[in-house]
mmCIF file of C-alpha atoms in Angstrom:
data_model
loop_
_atom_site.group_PDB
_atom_site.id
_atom_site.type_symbol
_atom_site.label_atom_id
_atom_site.label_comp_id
_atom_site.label_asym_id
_atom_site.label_seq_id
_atom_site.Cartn_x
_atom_site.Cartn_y
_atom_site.Cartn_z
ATOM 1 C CA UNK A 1 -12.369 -71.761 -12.074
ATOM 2 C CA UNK A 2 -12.232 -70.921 -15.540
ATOM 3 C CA UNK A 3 -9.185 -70.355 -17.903
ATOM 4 C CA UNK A 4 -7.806 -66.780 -16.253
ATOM 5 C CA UNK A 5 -9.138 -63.695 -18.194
ATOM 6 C CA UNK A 6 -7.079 -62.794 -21.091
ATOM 7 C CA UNK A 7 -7.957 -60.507 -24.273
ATOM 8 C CA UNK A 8 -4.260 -61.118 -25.848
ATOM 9 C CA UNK A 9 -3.758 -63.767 -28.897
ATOM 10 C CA UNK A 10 -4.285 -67.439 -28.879
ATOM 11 C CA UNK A 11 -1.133 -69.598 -28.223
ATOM 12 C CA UNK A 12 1.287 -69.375 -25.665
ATOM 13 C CA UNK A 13 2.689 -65.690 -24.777
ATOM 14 C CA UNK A 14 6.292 -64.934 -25.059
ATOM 15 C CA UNK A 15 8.462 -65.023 -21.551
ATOM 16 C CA UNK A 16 6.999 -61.724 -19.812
ATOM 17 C CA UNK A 17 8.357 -61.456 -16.083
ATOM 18 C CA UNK A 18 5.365 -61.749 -13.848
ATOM 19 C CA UNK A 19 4.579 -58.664 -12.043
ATOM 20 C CA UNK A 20 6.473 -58.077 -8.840
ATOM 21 C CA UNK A 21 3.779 -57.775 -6.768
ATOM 22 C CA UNK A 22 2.347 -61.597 -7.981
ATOM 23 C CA UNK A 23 5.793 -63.044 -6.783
ATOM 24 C CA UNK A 24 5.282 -61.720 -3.554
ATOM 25 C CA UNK A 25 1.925 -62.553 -2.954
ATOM 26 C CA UNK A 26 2.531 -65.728 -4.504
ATOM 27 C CA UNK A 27 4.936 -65.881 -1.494
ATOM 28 C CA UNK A 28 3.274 -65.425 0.923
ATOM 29 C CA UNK A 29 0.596 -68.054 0.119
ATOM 30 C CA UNK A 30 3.310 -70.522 -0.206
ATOM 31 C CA UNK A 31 4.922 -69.319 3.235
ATOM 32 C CA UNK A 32 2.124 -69.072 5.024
ATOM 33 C CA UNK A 33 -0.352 -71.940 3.729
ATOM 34 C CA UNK A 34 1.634 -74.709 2.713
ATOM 35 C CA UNK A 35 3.047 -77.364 5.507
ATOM 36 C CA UNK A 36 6.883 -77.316 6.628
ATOM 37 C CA UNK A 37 8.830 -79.702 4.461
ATOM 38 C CA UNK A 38 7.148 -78.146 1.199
ATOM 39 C CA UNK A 39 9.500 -77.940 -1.837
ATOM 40 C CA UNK A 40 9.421 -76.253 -5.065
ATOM 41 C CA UNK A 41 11.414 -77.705 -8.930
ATOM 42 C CA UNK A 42 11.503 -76.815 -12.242
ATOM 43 C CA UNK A 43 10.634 -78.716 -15.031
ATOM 44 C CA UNK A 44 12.074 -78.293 -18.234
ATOM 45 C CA UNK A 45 9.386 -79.166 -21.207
ATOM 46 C CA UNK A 46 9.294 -78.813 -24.653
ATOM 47 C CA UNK A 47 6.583 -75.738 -24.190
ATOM 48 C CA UNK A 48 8.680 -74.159 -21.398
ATOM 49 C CA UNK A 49 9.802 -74.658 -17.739
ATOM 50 C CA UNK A 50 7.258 -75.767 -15.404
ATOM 51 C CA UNK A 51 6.966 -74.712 -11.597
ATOM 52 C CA UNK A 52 5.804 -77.712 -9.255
ATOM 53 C CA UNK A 53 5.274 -77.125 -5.598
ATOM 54 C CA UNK A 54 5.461 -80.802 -3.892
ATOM 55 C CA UNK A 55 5.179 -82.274 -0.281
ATOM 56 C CA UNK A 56 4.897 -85.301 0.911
ATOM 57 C CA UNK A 57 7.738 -88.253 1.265
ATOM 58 C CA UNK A 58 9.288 -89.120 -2.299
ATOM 59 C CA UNK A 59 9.372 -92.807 -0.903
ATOM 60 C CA UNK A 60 5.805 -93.286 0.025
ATOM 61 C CA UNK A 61 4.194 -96.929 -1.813
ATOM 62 C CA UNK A 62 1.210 -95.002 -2.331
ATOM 63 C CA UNK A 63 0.513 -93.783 -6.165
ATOM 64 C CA UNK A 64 1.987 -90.052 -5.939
ATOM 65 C CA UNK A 65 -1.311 -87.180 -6.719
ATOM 66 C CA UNK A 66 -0.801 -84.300 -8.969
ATOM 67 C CA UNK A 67 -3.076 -81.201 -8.580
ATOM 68 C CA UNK A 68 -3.424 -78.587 -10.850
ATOM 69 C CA UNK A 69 -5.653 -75.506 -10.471
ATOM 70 C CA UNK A 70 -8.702 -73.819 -11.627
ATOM 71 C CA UNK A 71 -7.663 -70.822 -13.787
ATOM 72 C CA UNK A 72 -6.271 -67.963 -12.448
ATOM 73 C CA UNK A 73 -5.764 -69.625 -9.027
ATOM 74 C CA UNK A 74 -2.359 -70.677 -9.051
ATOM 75 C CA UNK A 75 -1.151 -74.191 -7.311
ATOM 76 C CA UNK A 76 -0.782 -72.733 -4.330
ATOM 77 C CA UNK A 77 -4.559 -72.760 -3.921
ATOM 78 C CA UNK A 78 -4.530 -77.172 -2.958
ATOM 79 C CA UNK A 79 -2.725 -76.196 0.313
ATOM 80 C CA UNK A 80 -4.859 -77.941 2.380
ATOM 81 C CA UNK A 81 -5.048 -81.230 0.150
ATOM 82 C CA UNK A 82 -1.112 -81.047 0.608
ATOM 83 C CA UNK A 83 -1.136 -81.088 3.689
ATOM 84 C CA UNK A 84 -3.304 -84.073 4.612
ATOM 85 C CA UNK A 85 -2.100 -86.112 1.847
ATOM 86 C CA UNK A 86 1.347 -85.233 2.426
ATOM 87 C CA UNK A 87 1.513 -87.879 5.659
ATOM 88 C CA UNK A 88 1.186 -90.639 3.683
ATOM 89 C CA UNK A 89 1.963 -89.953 0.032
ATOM 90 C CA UNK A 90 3.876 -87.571 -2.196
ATOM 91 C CA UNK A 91 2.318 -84.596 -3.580
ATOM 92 C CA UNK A 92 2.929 -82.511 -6.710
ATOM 93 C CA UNK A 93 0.883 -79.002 -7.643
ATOM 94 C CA UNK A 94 1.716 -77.265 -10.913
ATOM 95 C CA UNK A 95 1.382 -74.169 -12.250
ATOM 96 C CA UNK A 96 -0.532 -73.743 -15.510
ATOM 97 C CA UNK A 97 1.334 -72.555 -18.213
ATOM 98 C CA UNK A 98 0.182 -69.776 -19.562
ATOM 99 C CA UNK A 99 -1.581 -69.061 -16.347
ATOM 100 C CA UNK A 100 -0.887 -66.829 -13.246
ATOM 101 C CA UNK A 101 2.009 -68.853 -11.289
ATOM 102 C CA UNK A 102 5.619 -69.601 -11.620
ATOM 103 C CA UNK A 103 5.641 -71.633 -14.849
ATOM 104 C CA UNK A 104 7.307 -69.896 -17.490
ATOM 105 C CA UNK A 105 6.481 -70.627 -21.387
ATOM 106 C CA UNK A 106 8.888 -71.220 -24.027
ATOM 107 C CA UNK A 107 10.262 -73.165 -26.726
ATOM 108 C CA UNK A 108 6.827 -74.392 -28.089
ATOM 109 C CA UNK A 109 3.458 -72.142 -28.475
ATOM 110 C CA UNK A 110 0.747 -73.727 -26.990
ATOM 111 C CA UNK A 111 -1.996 -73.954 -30.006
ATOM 112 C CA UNK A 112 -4.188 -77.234 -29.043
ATOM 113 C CA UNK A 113 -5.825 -79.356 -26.394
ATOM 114 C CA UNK A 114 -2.827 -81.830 -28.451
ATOM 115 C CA UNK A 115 0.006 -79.603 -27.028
ATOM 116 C CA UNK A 116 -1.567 -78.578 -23.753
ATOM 117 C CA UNK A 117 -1.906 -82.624 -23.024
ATOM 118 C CA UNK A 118 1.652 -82.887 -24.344
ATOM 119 C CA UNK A 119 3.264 -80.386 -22.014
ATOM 120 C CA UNK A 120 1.480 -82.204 -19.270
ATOM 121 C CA UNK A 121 2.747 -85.387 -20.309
ATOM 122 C CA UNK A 122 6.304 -83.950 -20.366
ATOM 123 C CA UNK A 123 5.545 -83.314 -16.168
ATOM 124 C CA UNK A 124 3.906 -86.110 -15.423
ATOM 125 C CA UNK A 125 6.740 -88.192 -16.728
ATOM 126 C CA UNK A 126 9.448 -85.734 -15.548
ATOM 127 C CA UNK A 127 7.455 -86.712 -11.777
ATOM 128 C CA UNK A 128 7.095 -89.923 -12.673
ATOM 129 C CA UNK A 129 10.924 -90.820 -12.327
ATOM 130 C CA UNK A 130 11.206 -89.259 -9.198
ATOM 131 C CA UNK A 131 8.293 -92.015 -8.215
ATOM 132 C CA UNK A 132 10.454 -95.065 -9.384
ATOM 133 C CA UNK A 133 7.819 -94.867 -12.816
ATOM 134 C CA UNK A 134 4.429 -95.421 -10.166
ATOM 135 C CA UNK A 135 1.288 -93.854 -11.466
ATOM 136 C CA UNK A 136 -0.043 -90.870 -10.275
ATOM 137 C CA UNK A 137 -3.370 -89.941 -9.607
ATOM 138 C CA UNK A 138 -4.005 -87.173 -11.504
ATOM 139 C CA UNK A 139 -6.724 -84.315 -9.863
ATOM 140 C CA UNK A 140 -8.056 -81.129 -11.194
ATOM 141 C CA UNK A 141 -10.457 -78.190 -10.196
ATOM 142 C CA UNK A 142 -12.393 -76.212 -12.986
ATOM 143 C CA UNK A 143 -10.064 -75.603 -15.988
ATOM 144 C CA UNK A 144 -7.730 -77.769 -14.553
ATOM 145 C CA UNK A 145 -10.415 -80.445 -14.166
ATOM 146 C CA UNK A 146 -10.852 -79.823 -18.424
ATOM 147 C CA UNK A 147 -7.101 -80.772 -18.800
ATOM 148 C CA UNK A 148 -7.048 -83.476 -16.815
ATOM 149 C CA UNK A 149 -9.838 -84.959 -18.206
ATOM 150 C CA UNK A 150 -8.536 -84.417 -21.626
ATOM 151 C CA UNK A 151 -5.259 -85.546 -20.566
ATOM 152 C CA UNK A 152 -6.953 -89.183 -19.407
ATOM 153 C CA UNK A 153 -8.456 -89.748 -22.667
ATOM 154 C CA UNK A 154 -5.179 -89.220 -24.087
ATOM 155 C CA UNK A 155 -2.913 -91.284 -21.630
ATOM 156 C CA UNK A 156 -5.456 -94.155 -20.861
ATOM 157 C CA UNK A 157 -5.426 -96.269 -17.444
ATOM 158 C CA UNK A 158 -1.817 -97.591 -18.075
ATOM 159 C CA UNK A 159 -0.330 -94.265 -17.702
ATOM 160 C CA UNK A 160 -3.029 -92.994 -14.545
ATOM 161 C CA UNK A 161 -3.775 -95.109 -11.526
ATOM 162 C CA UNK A 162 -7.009 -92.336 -10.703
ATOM 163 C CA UNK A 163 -8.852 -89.437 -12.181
ATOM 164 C CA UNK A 164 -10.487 -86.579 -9.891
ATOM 165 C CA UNK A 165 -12.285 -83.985 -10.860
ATOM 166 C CA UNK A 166 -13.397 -81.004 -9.083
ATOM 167 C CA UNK A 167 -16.195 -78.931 -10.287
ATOM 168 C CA UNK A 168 -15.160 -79.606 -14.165
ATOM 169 C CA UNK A 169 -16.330 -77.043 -15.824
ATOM 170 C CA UNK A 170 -16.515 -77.481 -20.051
ATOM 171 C CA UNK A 171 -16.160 -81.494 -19.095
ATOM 172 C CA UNK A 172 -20.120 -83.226 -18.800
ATOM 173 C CA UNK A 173 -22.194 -79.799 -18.945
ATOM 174 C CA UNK A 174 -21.682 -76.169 -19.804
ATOM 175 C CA UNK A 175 -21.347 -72.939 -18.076
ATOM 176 C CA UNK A 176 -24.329 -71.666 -16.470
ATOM 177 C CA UNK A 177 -25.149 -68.363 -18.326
ATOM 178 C CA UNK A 178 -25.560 -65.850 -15.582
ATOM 179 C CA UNK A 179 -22.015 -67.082 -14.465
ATOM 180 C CA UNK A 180 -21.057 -66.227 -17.846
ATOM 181 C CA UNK A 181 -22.749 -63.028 -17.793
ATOM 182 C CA UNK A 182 -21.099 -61.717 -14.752
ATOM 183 C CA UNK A 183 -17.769 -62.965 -15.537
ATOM 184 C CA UNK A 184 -17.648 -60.894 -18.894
ATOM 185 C CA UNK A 185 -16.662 -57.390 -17.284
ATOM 186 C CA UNK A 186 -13.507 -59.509 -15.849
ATOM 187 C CA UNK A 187 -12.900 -60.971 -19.286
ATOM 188 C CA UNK A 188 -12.795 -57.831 -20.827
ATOM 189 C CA UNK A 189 -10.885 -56.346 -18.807
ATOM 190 C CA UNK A 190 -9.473 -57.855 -16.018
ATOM 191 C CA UNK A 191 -8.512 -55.605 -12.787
ATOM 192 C CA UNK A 192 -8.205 -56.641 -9.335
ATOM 193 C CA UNK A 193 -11.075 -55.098 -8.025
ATOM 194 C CA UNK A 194 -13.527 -56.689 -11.110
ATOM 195 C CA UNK A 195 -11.655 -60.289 -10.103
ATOM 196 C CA UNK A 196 -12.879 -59.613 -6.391
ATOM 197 C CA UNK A 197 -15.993 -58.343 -6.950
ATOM 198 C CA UNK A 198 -16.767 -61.543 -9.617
ATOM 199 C CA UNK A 199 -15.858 -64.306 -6.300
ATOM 200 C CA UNK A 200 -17.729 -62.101 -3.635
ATOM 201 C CA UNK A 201 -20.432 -62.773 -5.918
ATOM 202 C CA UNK A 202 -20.244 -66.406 -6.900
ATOM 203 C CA UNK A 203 -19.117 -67.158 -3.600
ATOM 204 C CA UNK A 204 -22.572 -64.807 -2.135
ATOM 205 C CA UNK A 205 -19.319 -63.142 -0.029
ATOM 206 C CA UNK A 206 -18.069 -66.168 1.830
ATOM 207 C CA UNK A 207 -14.557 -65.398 3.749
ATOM 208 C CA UNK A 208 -11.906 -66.258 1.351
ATOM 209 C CA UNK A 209 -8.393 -66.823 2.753
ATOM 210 C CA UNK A 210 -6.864 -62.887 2.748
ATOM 211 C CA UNK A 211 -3.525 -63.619 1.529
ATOM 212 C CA UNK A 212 -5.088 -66.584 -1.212
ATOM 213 C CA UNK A 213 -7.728 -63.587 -2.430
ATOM 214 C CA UNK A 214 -4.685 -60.585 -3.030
ATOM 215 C CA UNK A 215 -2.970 -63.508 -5.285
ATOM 216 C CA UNK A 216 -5.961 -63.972 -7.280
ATOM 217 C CA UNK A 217 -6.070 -60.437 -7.727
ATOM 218 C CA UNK A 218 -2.981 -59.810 -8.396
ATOM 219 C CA UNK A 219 -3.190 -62.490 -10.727
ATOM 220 C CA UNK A 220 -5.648 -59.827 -12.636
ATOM 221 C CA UNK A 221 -2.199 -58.153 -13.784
ATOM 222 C CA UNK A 222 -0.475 -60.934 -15.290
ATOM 223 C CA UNK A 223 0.891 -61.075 -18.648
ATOM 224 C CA UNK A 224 -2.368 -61.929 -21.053
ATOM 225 C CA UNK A 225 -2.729 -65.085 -23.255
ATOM 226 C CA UNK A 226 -6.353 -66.205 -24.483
ATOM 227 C CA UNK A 227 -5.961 -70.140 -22.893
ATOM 228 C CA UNK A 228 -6.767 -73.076 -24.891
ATOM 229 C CA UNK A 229 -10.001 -73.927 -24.834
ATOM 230 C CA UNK A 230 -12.141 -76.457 -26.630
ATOM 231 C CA UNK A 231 -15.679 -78.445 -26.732
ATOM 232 C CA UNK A 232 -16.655 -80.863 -24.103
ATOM 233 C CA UNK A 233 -14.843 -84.399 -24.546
ATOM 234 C CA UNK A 234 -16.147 -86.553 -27.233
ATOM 235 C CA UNK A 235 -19.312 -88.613 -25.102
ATOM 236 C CA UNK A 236 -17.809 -91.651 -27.080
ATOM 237 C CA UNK A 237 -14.725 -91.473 -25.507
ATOM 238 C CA UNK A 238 -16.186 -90.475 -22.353
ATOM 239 C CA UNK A 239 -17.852 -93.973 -21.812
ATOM 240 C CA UNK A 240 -14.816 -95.687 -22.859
ATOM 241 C CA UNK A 241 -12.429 -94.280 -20.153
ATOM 242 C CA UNK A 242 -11.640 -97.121 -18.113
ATOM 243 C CA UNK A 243 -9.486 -95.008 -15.624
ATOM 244 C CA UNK A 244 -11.503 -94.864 -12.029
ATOM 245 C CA UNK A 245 -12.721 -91.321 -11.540
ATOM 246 C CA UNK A 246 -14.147 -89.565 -8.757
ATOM 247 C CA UNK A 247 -16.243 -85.845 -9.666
ATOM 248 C CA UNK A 248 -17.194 -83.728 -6.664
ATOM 249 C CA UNK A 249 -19.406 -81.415 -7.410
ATOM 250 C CA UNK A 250 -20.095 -77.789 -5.870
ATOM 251 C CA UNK A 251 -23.709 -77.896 -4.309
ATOM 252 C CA UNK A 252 -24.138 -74.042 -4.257
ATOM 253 C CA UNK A 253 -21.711 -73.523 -7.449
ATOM 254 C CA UNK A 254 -23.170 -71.142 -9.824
ATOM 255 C CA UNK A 255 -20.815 -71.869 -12.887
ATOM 256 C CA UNK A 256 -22.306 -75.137 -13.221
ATOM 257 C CA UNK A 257 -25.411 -76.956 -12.208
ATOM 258 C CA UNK A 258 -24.616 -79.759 -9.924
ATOM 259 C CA UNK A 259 -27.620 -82.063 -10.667
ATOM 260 C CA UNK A 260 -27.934 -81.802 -14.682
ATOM 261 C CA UNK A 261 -24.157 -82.462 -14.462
ATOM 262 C CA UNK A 262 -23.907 -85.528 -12.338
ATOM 263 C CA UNK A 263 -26.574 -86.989 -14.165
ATOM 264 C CA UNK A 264 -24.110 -86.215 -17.312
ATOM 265 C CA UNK A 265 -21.508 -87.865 -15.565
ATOM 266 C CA UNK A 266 -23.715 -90.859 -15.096
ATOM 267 C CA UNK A 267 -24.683 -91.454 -18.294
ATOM 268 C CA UNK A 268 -21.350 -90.975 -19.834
ATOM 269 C CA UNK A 269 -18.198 -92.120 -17.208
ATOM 270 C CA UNK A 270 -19.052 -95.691 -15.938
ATOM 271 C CA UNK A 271 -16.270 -95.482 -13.836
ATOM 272 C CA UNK A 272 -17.236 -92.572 -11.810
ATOM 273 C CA UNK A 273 -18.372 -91.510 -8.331
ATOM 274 C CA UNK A 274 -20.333 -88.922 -8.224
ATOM 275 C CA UNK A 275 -20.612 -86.326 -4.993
ATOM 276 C CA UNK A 276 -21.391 -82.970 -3.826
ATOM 277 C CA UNK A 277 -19.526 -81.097 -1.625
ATOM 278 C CA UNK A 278 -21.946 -79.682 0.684
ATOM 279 C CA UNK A 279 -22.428 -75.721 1.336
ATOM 280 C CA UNK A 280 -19.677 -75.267 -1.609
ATOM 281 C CA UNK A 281 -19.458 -72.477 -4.596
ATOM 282 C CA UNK A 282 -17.146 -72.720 -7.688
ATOM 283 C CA UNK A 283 -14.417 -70.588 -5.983
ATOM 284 C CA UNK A 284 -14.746 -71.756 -2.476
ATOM 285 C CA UNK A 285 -13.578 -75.150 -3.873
ATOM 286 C CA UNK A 286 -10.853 -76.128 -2.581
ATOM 287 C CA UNK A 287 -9.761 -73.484 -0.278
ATOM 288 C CA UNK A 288 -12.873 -72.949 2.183
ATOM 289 C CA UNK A 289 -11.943 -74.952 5.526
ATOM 290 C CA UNK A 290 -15.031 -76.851 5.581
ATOM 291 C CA UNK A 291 -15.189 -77.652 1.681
ATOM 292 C CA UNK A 292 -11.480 -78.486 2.106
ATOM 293 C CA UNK A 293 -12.038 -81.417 4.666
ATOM 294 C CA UNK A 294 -15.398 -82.896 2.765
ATOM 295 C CA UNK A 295 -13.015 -82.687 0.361
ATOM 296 C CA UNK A 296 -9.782 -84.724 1.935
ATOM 297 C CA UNK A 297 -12.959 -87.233 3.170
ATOM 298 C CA UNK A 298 -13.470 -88.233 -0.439
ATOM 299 C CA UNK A 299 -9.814 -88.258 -1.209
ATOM 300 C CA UNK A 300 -8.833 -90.806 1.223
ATOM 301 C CA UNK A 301 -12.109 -93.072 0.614
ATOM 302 C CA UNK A 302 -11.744 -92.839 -3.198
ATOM 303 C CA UNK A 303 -7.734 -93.113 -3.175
ATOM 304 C CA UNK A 304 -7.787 -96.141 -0.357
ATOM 305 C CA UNK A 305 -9.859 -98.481 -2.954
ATOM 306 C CA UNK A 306 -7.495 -97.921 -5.943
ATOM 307 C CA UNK A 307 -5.627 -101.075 -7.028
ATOM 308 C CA UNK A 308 -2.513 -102.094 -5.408
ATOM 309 C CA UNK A 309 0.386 -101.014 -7.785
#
């Protein structure tokens, strides 16, 4: 998904109290989706406090994963990778800041893709001592795919054991314009019935969990702050990324075209895998069942051949 729609300044807002009806749909999600034994922490960073939602045992060998969301969907949305991965390894989703979710900003304003990689470096090393220093795999889906990606240019293989990126969007290609074009009412001027009408229409009206779709538009009302946003990674760079990276790409997605990007992706990640996820949009990704398990498939194929720690 792309950064959530917001017409207020750049930067990082001030600490405005989420709307009460976000909390409790927020909730619910958590109640209802996420598997028993699911735990939620705070993080403390430089650019404010962090909410993490984690699962999965602490003490697992296995290279701990760290999910963060498209924008506007909260870190509730990766219920389903929490849940599979959970059995064998621990799990951490965050909350954007400056997004819909629990994370609350402060201290520093988020300006640059330099602080927005720097308040996720603050997590990941914050997680990192509850994994005895182990690398995580870092995964993202849309905008969070575009941090990620950023974030493993920055950080380099000796700080990520694996890279995954879902549907990056501003990453290898562009937005596809008529995506573009029928996301501008919602940029303008978000509401929750403009935010449901833009995924019955990207998604051609597939049935989106109920209690997932009254977060997302509920996320409509939350405090506004224009995200940071940027060009497409340096192509340089790109081919000199030496962490091992799997991309799955939407095969129905309309915000980006599947086969111009993973021919991108070829030309400029050599260590990539490349893969669609069949039947998928944008927003169906990750939370449709059947995209979900194509989805834990790759996972567990991509995450099994990862170095030994």
């Amino acid at each position: 998904m792309p950064p959530s729609p917001s017409p207020g300044s750049a930067g990082t807002p001030g600490a405005v109290p989420p709307p009460a009806p976000f909390l409790a749909a927020y909730d619910e999600v958590l109640t209802a989706r996420w598997p028993e034994g699911t735990t939620t922490s705070r993080i403390p960073t430089p650019y404010g406090t962090t909410h993490v939602t984690s699962h999965g045992p602490a003490d697992a060998p296995a290279p701990p994963v760290v999910l963060l969301p498209g924008g506007g969907a909260t870190s509730t949305v990766w219920h389903a990778q929490a849940a599979h991965l959970g059995r064998k390894r621990r799990v951490h989703a965050v909350d954007l800041i400056g997004e819909p979710g629990r994370s609350t900003p402060g201290g520093r304003r988020i300006r640059s893709v330099a602080d927005l990689t720097g308040w996720l470096g603050a997590v990941l090393e914050a997680l990192g001592a509850e994994a005895d220093g182990r690398r995580p795999v870092l995964a993202g889906h849309s905008y969070g795919a575009w941090i990620a990606l950023h974030h493993a240019l920055r950080a380099g293989p000796r700080h990520l054991a694996g890279l995954v990126l879902v549907d990056p969007t501003q990453c290898f290609t562009g937005f596809r314009p008529g995506y573009l074009l029928h996301a501008l009412p919602l940029l303008l001027r978000p509401t929750p019935r403009r935010a449901r009408a833009f995924l019955t229409w990207e998604t051609s009206g597939a049935d989106l969990d109920a209690d997932w779709l009254r977060l997302y538009e509920e996320g409509s009302r939350f405090p506004a702050v224009r995200p940071v946003t940027g060009p497409r990674p340096d192509r340089e760079a790109l081919c000199e990324l030496a962490v091992p990276t799997l991309v799955l790409l939407a095969e129905h997605g309309r915000a980006l075209d599947p086969v111009r990007t993973a021919r991108a992706v070829d030309r400029t990640l050599p260590h990539a895998s490349t893969y669609p996820i069949p039947g998928a949009t944008h927003h169906t990704l990750p939370l449709d069942a059947t995209a979900a398990a194509e989805i834990n498939r790759r996972l567990d194929t991509f995450l099994a051949a990862l170095p030994a720690e």
